Short mmCIF file of N, CA and C in Angstrom, two decimals:
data_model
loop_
_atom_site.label_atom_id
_atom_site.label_comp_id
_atom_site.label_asym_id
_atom_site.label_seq_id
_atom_site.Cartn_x
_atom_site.Cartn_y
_atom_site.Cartn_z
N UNK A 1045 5.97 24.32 -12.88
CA UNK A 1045 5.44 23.11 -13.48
C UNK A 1045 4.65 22.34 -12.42
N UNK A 1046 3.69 21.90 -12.76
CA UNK A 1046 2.84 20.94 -11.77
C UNK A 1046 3.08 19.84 -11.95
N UNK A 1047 3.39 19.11 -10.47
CA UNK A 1047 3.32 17.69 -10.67
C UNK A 1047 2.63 16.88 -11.25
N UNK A 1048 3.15 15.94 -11.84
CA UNK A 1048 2.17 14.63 -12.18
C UNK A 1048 1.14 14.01 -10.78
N UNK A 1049 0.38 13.85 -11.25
CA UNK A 1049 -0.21 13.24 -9.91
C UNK A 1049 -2.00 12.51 -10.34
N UNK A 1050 -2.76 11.41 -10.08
CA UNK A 1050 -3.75 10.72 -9.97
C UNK A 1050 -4.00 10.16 -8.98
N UNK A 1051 -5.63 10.07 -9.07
CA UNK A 1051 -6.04 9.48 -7.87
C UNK A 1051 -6.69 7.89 -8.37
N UNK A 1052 -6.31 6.94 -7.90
CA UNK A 1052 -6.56 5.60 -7.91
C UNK A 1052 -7.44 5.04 -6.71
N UNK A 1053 -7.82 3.66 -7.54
CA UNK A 1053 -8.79 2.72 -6.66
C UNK A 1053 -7.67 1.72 -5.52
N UNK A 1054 -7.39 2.42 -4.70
CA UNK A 1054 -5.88 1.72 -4.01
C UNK A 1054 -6.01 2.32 -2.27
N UNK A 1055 -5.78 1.53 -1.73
CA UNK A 1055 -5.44 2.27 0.03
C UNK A 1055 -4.14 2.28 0.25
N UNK A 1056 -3.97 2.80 1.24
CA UNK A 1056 -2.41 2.92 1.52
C UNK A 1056 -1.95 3.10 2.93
N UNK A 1057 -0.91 2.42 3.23
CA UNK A 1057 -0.34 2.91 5.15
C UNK A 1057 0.92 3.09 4.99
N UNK A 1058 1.36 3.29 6.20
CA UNK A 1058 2.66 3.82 6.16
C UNK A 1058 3.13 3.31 7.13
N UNK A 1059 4.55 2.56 7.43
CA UNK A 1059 5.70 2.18 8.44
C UNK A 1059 6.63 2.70 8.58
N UNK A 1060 6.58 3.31 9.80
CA UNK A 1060 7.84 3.74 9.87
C UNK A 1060 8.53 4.55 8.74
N UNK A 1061 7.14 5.58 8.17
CA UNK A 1061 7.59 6.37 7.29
C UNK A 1061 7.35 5.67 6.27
N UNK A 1062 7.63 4.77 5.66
CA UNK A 1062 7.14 4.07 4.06
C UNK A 1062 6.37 3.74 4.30
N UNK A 1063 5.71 4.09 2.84
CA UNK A 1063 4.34 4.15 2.21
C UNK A 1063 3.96 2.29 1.91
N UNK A 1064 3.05 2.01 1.49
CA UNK A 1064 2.86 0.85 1.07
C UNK A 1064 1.29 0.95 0.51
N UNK A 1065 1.29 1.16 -1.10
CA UNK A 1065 0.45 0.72 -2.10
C UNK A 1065 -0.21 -0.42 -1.82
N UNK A 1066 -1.42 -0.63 -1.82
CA UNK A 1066 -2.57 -1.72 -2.05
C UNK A 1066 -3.20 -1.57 -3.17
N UNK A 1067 -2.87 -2.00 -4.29
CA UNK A 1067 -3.57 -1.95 -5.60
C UNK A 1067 -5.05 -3.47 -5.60
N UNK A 1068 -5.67 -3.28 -6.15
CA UNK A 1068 -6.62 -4.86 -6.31
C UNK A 1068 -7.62 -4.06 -6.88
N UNK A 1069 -8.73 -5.30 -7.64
CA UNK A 1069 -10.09 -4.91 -7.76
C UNK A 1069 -11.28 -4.22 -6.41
N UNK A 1070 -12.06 -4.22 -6.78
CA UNK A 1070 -13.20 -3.90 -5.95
C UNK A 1070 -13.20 -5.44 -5.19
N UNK A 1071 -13.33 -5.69 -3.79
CA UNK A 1071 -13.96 -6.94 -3.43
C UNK A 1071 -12.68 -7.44 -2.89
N UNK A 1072 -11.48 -6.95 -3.75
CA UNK A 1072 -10.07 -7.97 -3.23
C UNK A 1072 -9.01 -8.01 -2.20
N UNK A 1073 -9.85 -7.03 -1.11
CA UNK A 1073 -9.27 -7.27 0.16
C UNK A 1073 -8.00 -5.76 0.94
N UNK A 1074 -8.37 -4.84 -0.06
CA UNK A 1074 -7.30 -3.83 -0.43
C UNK A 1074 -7.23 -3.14 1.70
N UNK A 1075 -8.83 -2.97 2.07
CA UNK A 1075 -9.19 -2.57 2.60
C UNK A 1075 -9.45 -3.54 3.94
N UNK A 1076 -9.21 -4.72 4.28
CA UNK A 1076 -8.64 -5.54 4.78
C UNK A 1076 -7.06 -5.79 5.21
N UNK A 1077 -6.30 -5.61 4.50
CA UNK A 1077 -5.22 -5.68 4.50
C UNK A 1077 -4.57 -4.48 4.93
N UNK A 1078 -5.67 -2.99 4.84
CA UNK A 1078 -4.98 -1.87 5.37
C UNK A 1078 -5.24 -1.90 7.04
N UNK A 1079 -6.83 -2.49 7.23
CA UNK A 1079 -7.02 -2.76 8.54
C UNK A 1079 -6.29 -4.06 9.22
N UNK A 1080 -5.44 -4.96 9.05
CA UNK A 1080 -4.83 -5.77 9.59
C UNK A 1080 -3.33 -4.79 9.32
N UNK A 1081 -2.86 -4.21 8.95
CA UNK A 1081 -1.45 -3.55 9.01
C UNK A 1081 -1.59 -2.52 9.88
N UNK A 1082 -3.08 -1.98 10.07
CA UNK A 1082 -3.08 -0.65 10.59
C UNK A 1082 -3.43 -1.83 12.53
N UNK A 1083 -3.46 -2.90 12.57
CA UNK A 1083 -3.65 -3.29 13.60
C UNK A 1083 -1.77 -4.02 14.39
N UNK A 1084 -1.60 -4.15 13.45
CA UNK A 1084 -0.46 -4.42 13.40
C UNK A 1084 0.61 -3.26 13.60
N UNK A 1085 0.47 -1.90 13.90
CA UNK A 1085 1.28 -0.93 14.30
C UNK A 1085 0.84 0.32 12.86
N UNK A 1086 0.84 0.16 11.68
CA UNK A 1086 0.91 0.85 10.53
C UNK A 1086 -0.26 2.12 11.11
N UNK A 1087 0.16 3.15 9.95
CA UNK A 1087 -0.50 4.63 10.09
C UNK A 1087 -1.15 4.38 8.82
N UNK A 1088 -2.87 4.78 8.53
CA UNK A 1088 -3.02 4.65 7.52
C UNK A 1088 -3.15 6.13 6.59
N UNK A 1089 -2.93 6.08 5.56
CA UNK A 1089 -2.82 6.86 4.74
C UNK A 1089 -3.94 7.56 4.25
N UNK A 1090 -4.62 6.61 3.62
CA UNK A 1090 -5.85 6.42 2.46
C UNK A 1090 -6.49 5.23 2.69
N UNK A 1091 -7.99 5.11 2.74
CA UNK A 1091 -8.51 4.05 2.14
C UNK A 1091 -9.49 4.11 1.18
N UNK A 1092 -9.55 2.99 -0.06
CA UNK A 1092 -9.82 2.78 -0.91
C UNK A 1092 -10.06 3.79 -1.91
N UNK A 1093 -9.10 5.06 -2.30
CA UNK A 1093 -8.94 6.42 -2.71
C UNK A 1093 -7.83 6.68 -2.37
N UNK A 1094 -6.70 6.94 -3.08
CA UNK A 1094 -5.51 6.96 -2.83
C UNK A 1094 -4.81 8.31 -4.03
N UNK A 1095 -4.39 9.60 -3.62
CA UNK A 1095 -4.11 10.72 -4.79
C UNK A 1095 -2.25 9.94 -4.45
N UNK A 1096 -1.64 10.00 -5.90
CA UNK A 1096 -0.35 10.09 -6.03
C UNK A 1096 0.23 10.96 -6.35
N UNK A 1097 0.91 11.56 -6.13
CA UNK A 1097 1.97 12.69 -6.69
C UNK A 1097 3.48 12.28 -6.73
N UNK A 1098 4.03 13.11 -7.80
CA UNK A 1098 5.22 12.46 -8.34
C UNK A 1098 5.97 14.00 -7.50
N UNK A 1099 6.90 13.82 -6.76
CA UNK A 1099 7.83 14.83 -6.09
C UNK A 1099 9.34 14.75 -5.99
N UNK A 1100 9.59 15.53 -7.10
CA UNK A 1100 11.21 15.10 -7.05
C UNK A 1100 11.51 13.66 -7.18
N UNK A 1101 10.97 12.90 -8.15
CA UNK A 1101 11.43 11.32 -8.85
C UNK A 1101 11.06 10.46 -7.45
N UNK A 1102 10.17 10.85 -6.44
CA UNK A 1102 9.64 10.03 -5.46
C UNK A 1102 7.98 10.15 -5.81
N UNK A 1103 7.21 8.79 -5.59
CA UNK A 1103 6.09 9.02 -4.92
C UNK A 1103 5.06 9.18 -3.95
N UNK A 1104 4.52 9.97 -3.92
CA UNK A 1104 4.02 10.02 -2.25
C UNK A 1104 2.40 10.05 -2.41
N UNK A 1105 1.74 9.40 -1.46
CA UNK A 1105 0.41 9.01 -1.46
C UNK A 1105 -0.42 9.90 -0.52
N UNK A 1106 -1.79 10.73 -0.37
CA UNK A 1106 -2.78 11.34 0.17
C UNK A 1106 -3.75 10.34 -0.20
N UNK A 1107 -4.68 11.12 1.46
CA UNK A 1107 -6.35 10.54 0.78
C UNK A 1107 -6.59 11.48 0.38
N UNK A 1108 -7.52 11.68 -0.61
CA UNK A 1108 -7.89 12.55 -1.80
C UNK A 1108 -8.77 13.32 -0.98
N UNK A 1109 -9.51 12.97 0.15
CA UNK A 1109 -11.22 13.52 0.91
C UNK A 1109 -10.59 13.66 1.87
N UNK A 1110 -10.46 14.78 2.63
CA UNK A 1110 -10.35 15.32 3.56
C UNK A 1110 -10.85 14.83 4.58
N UNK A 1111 -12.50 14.91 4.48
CA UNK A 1111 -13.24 14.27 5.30
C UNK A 1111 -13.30 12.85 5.62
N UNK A 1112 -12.61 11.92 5.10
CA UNK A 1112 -12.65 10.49 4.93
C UNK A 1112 -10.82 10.24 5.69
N UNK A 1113 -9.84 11.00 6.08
CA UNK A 1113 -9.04 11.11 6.43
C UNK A 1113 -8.72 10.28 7.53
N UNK A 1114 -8.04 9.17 8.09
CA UNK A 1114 -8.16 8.30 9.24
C UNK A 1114 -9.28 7.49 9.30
N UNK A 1115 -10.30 7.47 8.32
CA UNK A 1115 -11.02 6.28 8.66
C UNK A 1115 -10.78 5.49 7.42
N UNK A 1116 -11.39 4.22 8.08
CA UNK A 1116 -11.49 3.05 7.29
C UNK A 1116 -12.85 1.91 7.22
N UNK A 1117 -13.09 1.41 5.59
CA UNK A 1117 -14.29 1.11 6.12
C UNK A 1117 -14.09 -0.25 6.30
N UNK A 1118 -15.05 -1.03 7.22
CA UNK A 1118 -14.55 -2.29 7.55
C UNK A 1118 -16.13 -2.90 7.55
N UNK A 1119 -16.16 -3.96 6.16
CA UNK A 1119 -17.56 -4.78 6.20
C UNK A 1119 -18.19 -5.01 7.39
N UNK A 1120 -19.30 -4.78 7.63
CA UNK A 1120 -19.95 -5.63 8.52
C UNK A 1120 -20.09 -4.92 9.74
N UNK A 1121 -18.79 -3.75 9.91
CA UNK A 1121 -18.63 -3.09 10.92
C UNK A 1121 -19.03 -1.62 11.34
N UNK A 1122 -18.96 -1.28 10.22
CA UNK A 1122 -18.57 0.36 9.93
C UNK A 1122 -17.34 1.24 9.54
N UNK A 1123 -17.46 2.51 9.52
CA UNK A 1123 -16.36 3.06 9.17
C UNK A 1123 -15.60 3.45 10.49
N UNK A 1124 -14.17 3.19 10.79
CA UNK A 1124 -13.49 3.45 12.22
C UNK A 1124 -12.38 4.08 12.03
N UNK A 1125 -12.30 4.50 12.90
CA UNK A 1125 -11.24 5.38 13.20
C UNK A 1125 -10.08 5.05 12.75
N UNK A 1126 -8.51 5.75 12.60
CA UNK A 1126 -7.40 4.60 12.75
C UNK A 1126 -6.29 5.67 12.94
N UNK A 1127 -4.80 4.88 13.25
CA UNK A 1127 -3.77 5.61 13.36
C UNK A 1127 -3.45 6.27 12.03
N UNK A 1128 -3.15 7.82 11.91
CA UNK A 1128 -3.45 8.53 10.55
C UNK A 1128 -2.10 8.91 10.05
N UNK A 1129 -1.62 9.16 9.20
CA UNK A 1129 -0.69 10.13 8.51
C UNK A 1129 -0.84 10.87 7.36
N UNK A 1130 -0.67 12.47 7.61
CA UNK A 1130 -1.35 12.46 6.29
C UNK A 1130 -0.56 12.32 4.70
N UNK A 1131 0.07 12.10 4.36
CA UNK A 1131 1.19 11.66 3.66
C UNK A 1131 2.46 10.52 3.59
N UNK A 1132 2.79 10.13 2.93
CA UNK A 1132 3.61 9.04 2.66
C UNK A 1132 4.37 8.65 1.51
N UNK A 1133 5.77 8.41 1.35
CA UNK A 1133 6.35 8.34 0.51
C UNK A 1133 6.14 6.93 0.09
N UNK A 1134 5.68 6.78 -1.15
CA UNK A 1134 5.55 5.15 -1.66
C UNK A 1134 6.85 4.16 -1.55
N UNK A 1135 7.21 3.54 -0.81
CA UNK A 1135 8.29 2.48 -0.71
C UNK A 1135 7.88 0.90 -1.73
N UNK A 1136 6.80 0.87 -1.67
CA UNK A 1136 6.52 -0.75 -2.06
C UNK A 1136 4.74 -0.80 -2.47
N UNK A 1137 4.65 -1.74 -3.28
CA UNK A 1137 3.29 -1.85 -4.13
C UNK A 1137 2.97 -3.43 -4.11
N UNK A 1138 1.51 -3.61 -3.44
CA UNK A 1138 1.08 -4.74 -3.30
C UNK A 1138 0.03 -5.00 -4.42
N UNK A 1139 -0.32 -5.94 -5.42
CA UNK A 1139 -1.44 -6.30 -6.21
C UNK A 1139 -2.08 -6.89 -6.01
N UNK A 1140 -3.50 -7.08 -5.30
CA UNK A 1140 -4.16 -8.33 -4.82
C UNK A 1140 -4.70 -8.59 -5.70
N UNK A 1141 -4.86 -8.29 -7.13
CA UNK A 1141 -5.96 -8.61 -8.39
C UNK A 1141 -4.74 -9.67 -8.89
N UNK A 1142 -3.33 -9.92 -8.61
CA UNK A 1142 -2.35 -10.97 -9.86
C UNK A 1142 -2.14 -11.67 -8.22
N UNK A 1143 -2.38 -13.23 -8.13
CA UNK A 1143 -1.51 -13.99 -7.53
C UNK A 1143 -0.43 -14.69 -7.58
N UNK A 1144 0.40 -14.36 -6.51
CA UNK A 1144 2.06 -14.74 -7.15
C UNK A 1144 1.75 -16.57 -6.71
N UNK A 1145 2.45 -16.86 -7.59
CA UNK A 1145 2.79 -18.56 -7.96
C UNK A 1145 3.78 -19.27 -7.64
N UNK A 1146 4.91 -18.23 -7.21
CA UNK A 1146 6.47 -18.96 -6.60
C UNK A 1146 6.39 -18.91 -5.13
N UNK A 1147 7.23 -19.74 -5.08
CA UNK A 1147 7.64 -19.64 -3.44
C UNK A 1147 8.55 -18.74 -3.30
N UNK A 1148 9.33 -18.63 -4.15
CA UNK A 1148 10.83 -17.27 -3.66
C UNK A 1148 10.31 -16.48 -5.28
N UNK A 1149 9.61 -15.82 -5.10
CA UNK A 1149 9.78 -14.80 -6.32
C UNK A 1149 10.55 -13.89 -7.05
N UNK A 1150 10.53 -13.74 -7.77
CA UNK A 1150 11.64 -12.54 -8.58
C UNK A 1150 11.29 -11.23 -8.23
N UNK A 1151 12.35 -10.75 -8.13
CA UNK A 1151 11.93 -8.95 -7.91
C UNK A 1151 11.19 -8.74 -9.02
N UNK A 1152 9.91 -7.93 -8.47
CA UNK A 1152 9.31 -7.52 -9.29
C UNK A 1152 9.31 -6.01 -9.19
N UNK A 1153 8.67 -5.26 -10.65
CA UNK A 1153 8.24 -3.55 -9.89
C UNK A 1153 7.09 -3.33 -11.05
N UNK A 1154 6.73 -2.13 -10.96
CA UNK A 1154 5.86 -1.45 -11.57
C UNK A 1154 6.02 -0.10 -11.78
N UNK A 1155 5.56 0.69 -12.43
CA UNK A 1155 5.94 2.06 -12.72
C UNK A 1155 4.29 2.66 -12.80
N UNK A 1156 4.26 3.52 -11.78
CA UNK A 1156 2.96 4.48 -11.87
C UNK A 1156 3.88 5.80 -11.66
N UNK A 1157 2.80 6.99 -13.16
CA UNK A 1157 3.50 8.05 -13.30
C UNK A 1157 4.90 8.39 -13.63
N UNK A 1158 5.63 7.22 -14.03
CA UNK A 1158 6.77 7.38 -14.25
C UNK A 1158 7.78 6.69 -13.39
N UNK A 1159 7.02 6.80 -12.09
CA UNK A 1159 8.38 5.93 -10.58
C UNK A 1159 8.61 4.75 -10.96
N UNK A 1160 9.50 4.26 -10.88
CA UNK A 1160 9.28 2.17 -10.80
C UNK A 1160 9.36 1.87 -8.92
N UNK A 1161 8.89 1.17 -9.45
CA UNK A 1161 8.67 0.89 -7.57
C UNK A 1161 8.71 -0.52 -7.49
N UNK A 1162 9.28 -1.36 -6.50
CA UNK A 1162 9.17 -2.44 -6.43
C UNK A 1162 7.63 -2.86 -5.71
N UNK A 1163 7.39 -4.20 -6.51
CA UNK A 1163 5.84 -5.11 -6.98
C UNK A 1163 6.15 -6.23 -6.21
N UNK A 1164 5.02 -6.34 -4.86
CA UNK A 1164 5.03 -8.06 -4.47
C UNK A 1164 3.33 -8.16 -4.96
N UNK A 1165 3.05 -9.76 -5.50
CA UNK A 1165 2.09 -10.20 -5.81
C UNK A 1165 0.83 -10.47 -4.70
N UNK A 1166 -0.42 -10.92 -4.81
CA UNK A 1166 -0.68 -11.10 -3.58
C UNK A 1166 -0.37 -13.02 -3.03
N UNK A 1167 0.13 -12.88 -2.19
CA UNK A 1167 0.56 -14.05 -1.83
C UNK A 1167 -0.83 -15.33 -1.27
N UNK A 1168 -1.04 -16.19 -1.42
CA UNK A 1168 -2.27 -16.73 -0.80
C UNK A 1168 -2.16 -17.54 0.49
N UNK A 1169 -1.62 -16.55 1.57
CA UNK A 1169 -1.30 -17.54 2.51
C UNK A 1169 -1.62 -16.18 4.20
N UNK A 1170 -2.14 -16.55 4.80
CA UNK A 1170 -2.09 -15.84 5.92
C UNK A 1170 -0.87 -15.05 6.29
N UNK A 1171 0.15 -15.25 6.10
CA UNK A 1171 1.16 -13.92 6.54
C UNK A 1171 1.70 -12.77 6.09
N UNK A 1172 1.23 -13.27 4.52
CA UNK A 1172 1.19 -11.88 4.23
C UNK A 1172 1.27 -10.31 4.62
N UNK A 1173 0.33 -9.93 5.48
CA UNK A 1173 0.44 -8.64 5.86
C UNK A 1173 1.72 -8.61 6.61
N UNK A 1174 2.33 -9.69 7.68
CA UNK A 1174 3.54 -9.65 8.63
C UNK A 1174 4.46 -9.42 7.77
N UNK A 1175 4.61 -10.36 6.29
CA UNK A 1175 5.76 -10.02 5.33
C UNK A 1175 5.74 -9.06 4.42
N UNK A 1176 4.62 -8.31 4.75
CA UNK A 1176 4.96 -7.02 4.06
C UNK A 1176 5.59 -5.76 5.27
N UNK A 1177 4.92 -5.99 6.21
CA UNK A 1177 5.57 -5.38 7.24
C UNK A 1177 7.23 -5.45 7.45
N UNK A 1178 7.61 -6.58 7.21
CA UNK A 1178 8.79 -6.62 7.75
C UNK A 1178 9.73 -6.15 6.50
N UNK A 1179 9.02 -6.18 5.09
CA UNK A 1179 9.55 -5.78 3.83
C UNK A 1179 9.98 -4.43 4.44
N UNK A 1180 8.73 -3.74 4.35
CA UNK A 1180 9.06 -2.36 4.78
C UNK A 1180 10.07 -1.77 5.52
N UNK A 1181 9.94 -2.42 6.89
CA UNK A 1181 10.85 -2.57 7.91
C UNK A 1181 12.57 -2.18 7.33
N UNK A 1182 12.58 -3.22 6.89
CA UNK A 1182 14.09 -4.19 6.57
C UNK A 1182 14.69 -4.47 5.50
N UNK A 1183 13.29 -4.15 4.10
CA UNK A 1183 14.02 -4.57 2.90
C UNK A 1183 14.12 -6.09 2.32
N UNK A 1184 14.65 -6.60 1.58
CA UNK A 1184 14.26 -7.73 0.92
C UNK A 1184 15.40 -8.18 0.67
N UNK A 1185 15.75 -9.55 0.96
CA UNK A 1185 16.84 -10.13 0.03
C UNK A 1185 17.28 -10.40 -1.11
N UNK A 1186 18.28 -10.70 -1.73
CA UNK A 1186 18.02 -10.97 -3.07
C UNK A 1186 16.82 -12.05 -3.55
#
């Protein structure tokens, strides 16, 4: 049987082994946020092309292009190099297209292909990328 699996408009890095989904529109920073995590220690995965595959009730993320593998494109700059992995198990899913509205939010998740995965919103505040990092890291409180 072949896996389930699609390729989406999404980048992706990885900590310390977990994956971390960047979902958003075109324009909404998906690719920003992989280059400030990937500056911040993160391996990147994918950018802005992200294949999912469903493996044994986990998901795990590729860049779909071979050739596009470790780079990233960065406005203004070009496309650069970066710390690579080529695979990653999805731990956590960011949406920069819905902004979250609470200060302590509710667990959220989402289900692509079938996984549910836990959903943070995009937050509108500069630390973001650190608190997703440390999500990864460490996990979340209630």
């Amino acid at each position: 049987m072949t896996p389930a699996s699609d390729t989406l408009h999404a980048s992706c890095v990885a900590v310390d082994g977990h994956g971390l989904l960047i979902l958003g529109p075109s324009g909404a920073g998906k690719s920003s946020l992989a280059l400030r995590l990937s500056s911040l220690g993160a391996a990147l995965v994918s950018d802005d092309q992200t294949r999912v595959t469903v493996v044994e009730d986990e998901l795990w993320a590729t860049c779909p292009n071979p050739a596009l593998h470790g780079l990233i494109e960065v406005r203004g700059v070009g496309l650069l190099r970066a710390q690579a992995v080529p695979t990653a198990a999805i731990r956590l899913v960011v949406d920069l297209g819905r902004p979250e509205t609470d200060r302590l939010p509710p667990r959220r998740s989402v289900t692509l292909l079938g996984v549910p995965l836990p959903l943070v919103l995009h937050a509108q505040n500069d630390h973001l990328p650190d608190a997703l990092l440390l999500y990864l890291r460490y996990g979340r409180q209630a």
